[in-house]
XYZ file of C-alpha atoms in Angstrom:
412
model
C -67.225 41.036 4.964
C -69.250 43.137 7.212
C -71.508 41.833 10.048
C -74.130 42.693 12.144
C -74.090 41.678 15.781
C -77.162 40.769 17.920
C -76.709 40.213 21.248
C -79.916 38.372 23.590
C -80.559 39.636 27.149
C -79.980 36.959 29.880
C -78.841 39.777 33.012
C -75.471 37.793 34.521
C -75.318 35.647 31.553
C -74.092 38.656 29.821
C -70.995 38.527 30.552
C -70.713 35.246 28.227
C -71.107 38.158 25.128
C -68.424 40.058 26.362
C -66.268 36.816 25.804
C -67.606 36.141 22.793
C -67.036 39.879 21.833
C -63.582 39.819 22.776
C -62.802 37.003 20.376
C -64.264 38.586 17.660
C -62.302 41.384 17.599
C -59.137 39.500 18.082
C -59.922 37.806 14.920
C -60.489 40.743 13.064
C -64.189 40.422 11.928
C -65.574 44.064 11.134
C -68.981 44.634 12.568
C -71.046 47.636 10.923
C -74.029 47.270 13.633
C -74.696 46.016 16.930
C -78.665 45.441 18.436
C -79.135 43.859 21.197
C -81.792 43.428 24.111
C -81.687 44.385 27.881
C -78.199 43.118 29.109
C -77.200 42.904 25.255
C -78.482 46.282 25.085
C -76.024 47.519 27.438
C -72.837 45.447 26.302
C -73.921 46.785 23.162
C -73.323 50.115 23.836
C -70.206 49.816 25.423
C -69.404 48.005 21.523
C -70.579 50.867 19.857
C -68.501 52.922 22.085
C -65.045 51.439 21.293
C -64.851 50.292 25.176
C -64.502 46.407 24.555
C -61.561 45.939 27.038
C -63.276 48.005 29.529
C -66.634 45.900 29.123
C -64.534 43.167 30.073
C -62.915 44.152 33.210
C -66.402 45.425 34.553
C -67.693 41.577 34.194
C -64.107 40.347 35.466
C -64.200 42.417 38.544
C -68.605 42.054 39.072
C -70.113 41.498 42.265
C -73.880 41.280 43.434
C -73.479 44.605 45.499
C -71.919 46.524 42.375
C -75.341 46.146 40.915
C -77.978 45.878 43.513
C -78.067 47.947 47.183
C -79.563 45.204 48.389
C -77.637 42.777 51.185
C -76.123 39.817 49.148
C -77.637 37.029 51.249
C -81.418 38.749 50.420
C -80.273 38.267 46.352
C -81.186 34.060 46.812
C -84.668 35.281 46.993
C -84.228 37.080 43.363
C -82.151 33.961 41.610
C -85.361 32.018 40.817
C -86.500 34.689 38.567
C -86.938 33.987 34.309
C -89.359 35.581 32.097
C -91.796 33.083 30.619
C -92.227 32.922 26.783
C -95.669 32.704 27.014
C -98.412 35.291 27.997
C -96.786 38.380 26.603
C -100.101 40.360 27.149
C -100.731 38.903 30.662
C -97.190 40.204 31.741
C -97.764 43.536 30.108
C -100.725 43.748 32.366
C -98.919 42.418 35.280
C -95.448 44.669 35.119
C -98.210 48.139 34.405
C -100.069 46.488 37.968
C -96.692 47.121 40.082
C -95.558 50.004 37.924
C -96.624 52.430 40.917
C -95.483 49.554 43.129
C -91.973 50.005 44.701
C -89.509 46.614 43.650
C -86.197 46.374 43.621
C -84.093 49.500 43.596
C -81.918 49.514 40.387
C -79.796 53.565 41.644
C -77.117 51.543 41.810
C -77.331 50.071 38.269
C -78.351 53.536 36.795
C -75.484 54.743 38.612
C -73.164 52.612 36.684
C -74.593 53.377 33.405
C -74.443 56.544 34.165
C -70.778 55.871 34.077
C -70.018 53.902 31.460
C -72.650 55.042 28.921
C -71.133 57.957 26.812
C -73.603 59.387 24.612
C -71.769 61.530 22.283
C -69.348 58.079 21.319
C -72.371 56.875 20.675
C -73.608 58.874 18.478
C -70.459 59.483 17.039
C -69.655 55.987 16.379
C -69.599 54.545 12.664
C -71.595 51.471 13.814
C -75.232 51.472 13.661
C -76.948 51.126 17.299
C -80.195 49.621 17.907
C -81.856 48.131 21.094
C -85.688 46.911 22.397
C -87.974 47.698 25.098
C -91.289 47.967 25.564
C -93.643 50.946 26.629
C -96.340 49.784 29.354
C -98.133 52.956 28.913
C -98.728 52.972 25.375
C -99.104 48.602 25.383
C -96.796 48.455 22.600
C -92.802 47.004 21.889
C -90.145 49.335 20.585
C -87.408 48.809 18.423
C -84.841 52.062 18.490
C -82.346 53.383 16.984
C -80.072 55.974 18.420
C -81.514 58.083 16.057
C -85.270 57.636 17.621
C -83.994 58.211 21.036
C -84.117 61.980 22.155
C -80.665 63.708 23.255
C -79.432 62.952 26.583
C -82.106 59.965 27.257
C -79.934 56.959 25.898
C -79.007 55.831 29.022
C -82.232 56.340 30.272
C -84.207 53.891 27.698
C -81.103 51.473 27.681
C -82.292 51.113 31.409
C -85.850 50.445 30.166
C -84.457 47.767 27.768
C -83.481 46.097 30.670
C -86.298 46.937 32.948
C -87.423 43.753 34.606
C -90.634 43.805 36.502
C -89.064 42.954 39.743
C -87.132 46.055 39.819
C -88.474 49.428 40.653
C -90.972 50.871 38.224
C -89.511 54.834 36.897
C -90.477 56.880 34.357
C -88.888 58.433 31.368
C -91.056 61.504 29.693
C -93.927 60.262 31.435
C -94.046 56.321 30.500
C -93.377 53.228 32.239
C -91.362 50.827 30.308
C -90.368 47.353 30.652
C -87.596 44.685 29.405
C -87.462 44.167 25.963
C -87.547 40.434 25.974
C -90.778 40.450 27.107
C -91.062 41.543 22.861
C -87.708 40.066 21.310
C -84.948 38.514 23.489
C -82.766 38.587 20.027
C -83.396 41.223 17.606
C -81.870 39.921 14.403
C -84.798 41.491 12.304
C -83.615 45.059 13.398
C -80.801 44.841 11.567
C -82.014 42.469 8.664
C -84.409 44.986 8.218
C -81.557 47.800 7.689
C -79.710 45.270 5.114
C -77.542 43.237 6.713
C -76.956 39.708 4.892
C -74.243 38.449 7.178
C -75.195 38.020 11.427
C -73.309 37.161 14.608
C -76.015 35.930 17.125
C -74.440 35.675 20.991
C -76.973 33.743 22.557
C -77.775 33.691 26.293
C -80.208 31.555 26.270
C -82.352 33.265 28.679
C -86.296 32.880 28.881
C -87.892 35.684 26.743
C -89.611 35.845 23.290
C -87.773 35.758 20.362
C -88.785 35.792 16.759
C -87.945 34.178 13.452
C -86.156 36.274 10.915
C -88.177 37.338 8.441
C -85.542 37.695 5.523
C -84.816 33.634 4.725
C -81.460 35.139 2.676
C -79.889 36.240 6.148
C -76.919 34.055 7.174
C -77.058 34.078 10.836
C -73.984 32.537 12.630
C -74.936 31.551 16.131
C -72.312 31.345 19.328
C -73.976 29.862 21.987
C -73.268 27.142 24.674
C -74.753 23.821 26.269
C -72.944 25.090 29.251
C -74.771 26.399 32.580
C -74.280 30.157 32.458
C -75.883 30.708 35.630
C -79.103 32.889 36.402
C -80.147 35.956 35.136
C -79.908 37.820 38.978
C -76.851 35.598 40.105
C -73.978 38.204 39.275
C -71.407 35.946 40.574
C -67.539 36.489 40.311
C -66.641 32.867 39.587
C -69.276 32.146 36.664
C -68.971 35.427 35.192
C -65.212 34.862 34.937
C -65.861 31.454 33.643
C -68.684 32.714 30.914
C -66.074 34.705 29.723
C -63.893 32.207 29.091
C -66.674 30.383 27.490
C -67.744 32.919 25.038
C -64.416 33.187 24.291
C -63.475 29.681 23.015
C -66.746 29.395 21.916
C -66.347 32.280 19.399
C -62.775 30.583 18.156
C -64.756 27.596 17.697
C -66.995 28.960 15.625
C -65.061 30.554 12.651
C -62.508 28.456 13.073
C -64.377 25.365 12.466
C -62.902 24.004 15.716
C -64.209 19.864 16.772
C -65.590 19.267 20.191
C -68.245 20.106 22.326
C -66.613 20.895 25.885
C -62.939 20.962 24.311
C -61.250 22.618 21.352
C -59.618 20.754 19.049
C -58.446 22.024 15.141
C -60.012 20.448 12.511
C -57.123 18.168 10.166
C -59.200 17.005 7.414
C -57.679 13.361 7.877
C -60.012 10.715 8.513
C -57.343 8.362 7.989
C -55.633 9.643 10.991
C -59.049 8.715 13.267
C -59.529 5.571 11.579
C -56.517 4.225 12.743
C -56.685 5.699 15.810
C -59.841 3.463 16.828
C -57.812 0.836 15.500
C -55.105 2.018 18.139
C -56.108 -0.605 21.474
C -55.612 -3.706 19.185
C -57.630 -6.811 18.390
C -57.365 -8.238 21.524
C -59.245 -5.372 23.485
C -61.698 -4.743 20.576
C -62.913 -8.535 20.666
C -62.964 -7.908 24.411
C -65.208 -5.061 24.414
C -67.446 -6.639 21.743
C -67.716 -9.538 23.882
C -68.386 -7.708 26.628
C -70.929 -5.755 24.644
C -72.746 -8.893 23.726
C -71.199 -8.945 19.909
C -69.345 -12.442 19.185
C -67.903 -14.275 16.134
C -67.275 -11.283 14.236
C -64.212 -10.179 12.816
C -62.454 -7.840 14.650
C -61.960 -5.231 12.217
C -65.825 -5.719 11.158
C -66.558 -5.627 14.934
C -65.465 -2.253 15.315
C -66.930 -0.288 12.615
C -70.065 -2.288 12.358
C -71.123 -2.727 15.483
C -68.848 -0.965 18.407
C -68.687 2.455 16.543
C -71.833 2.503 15.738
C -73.290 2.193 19.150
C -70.775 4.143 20.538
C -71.775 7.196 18.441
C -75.037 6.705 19.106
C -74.110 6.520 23.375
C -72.670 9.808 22.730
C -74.701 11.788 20.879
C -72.540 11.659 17.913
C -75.523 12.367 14.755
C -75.821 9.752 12.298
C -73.909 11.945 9.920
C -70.733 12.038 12.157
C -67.443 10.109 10.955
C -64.534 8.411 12.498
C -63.266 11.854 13.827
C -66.786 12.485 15.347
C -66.598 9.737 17.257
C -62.699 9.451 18.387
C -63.443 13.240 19.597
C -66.363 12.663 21.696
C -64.684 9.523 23.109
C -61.586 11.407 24.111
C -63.747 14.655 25.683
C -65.518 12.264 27.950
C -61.992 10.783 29.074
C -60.365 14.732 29.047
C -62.925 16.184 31.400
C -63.117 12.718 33.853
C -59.184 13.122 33.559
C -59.593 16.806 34.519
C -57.856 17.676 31.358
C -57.708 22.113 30.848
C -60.849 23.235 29.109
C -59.941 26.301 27.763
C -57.102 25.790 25.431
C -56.697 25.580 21.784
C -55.111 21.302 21.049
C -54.109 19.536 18.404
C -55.576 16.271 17.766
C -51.713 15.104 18.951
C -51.880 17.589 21.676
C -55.109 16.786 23.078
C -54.261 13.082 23.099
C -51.155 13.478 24.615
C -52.897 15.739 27.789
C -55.079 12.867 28.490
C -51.988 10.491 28.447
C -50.531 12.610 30.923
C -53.726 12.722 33.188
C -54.370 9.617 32.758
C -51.597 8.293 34.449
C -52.482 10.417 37.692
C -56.361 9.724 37.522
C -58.054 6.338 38.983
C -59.591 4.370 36.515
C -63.785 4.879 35.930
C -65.435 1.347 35.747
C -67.540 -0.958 37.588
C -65.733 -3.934 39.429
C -67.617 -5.928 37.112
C -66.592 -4.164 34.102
C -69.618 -3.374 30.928
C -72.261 -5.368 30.955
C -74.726 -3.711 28.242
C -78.079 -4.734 28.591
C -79.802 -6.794 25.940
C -82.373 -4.091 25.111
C -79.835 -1.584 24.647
C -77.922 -3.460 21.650
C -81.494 -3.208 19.920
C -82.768 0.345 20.935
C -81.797 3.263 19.705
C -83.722 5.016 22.090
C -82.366 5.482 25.717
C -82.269 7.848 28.536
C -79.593 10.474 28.537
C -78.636 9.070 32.015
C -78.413 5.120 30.696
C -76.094 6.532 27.533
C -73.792 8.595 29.969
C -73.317 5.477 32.351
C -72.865 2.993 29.657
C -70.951 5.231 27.630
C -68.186 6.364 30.324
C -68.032 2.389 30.940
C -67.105 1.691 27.218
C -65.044 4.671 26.877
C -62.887 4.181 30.176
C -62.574 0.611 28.918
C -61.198 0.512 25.673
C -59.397 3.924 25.279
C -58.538 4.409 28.975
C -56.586 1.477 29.726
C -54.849 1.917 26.083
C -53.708 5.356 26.878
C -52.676 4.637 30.304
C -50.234 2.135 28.953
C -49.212 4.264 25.598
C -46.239 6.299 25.822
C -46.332 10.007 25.027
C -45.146 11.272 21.733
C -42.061 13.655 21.687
């Protein structure tokens, strides 16, 4: 199957495609077009170009002063900056007021795409190329293709794709342009429109417009994350070596149909195996924590999956569609990452247990001195802060899994 990739701006988010981008490829999925917007734009191109690896080392090794000549304690004033969705128009007008303005000077990013961007690969490239900006002077968004862009100027209206209004206002042929998600953050409709049925969507999740796909057949397969990937200005080392990681599990996760939010665990199609495992603490602890929970005179068995399960999926955002497995998983992520269990690895449903075994027995238990003491109104609402569910839910969790696994021996 062929694909076409779109890839959002988000500046130093961007470095969570490249991630994403590198899993792809290690699973073999063909892609037959790339479009992206402003920092999509430019990983884009480096795509197209057959430079994956490199793309990736540029985001490993990034600082603040490879892309700005500005001194790195003067960039906190910058970090603050997103693009509303709103008032398109009014920031049209406002970006063409400071066009003539000086603003941040971007030599030192043209410089490195001056670098990296090879226009005859381009060209030359079997995969179809297409990126937004906007034109200030003529009030109106542009969607190219390589083919719309005059020779030798690529680099030069990749820069406008990502031409923020903050940075230093330059021409090309005579126009002042701006960053393209002030139009569309996430072109998928560039490359519905040139027939492609089948889309990989890296999200940033940066502020900027983006618009519905107007073809309802298009499957669009999203890769995105909950996860903070920092600000759009902040090029920090440390998160753009983490996004990386992140897009990259992410993108396993998502064609390989892998469970878990924060952790990666492979699917096994056994229900069974989850049923029992909630079964696992024994009678005695599930009548404790129904007790404790304000449930009495019920059957233990009964207790569980009518009333402790169900509340427990609903303390942990577990949808009402979710099964046993849902619900075992979500339990054991909160324990993994209060256990400081490795994020970015591939488990078993075996393996992943067995991890926060061996943390457990190393980590201090998480629980009041009192132990749970739900509150009457939450046993009837289903409607409760996120904070009330996280404290409640870390209470029951560390309870009646934690102390289990503590004392549970470690399978061979």
């Amino acid at each position: 199957m062929m694909y076409g990739l779109v890839l959002e701006g988000g500046g130093a988010r961007g470095s969570y495609q490249i991630g994403a981008c590198k899993a792809i490829h290690e699973l073999g999925i063909e892609i037959g077009a790339v479009a992206g917007t402003s920092i999509g734009a430019l990983n884009g191109a480096m795509i197209v170009q057959g430079e994956l690896e490199r793309a990736y080392q540029l985001w490993y090794n990034i600082s603040p002063s490879q892309v700005f000549d500005i001194e790195e304690g003067r960039l906190e004033e910058l970090k603050n900056l997103e693009i509303s969705h709103d008032g398109f128009l009014y920031f049209m007008r406002k970006a063409k007021e400071i066009a003539q303005s000086k603003g941040l000077d971007i030599t030192f990013i043209k410089k490195l795409l001056q670098e990296i961007i090879i226009e005859k690969k381009l060209r030359d490239s079997k995969i179809t190329f297409g990126f937004v900006t906007v034109s200030l002077s003529e009030m109106k968004p542009l969607e190219l293709f390589l083919d719309d862009i005059p020779e030798g100027k690529v680099a030069e209206y990749l820069m406008a794709s990502a031409n923020l209004p903050a940075f230093k206002q330059e021409k090309i042929d005579g126009k002042h342009f701006m960053d393209g998600g002030f139009y569309d953050n996430l072109p998928l409709n560039m490359l519905a429109r040139k027939g492609y049925k089948n889309i990989i969507a890296v999200r940033t999740k940066a502020l900027g417009r983006t618009r519905k796909i107007s073809d309802q057949t298009v499957k669009i397969k999203y890769i995105a994350s909950e996860d903070n990937l920092g600000r759009i200005l902040d090029f920090n080392q440390a998160q753009a070596r983490f996004n990386l990681q992140l897009g990259y599990y992410d993108a396993l996760k998502s064609f390989r149909d892998l469970k878990g939010v924060k952790y990666y665990i492979k699917p096994t199609g056994d229900e069974e195996l989850f049923l029992n495992f909630l079964l696992s603490p024994g009678e005695e602890a599930i009548l404790k924590l129904g007790g404790s929970m304000g449930f009495t005179g019920v059957p233990y068995r009964r207790l569980l999956f009518e009333h402790i399960v169900p509340k427990l999926g609903l303390l942990l955002d577990v949808g009402k569609e979710g099964g046993y497995e849902e619900v075992a998983i979500a339990s054991l992520e909160l324990l993994a990452a209060n256990y400081g269990v490795e994020r970015f690895r591939i488990y078993s449903f075996h393996e992943f247990v067995d991890e926060i075994k061996k943390n457990s027995k190393k980590s201090k238990p998480v629980r009041t001195e009192e132990g749970i003491r739900l509150p009457g109104f939450v046993r009837q609402s289903d409607v409760l802060s996120r904070a009330v569910k996280d404290r409640i839910a870390h209470e029951i969790v560390e309870e009646f899994f934690g102390e289990y696994l503590r004392n549970a021996g470690i399978a061979q």
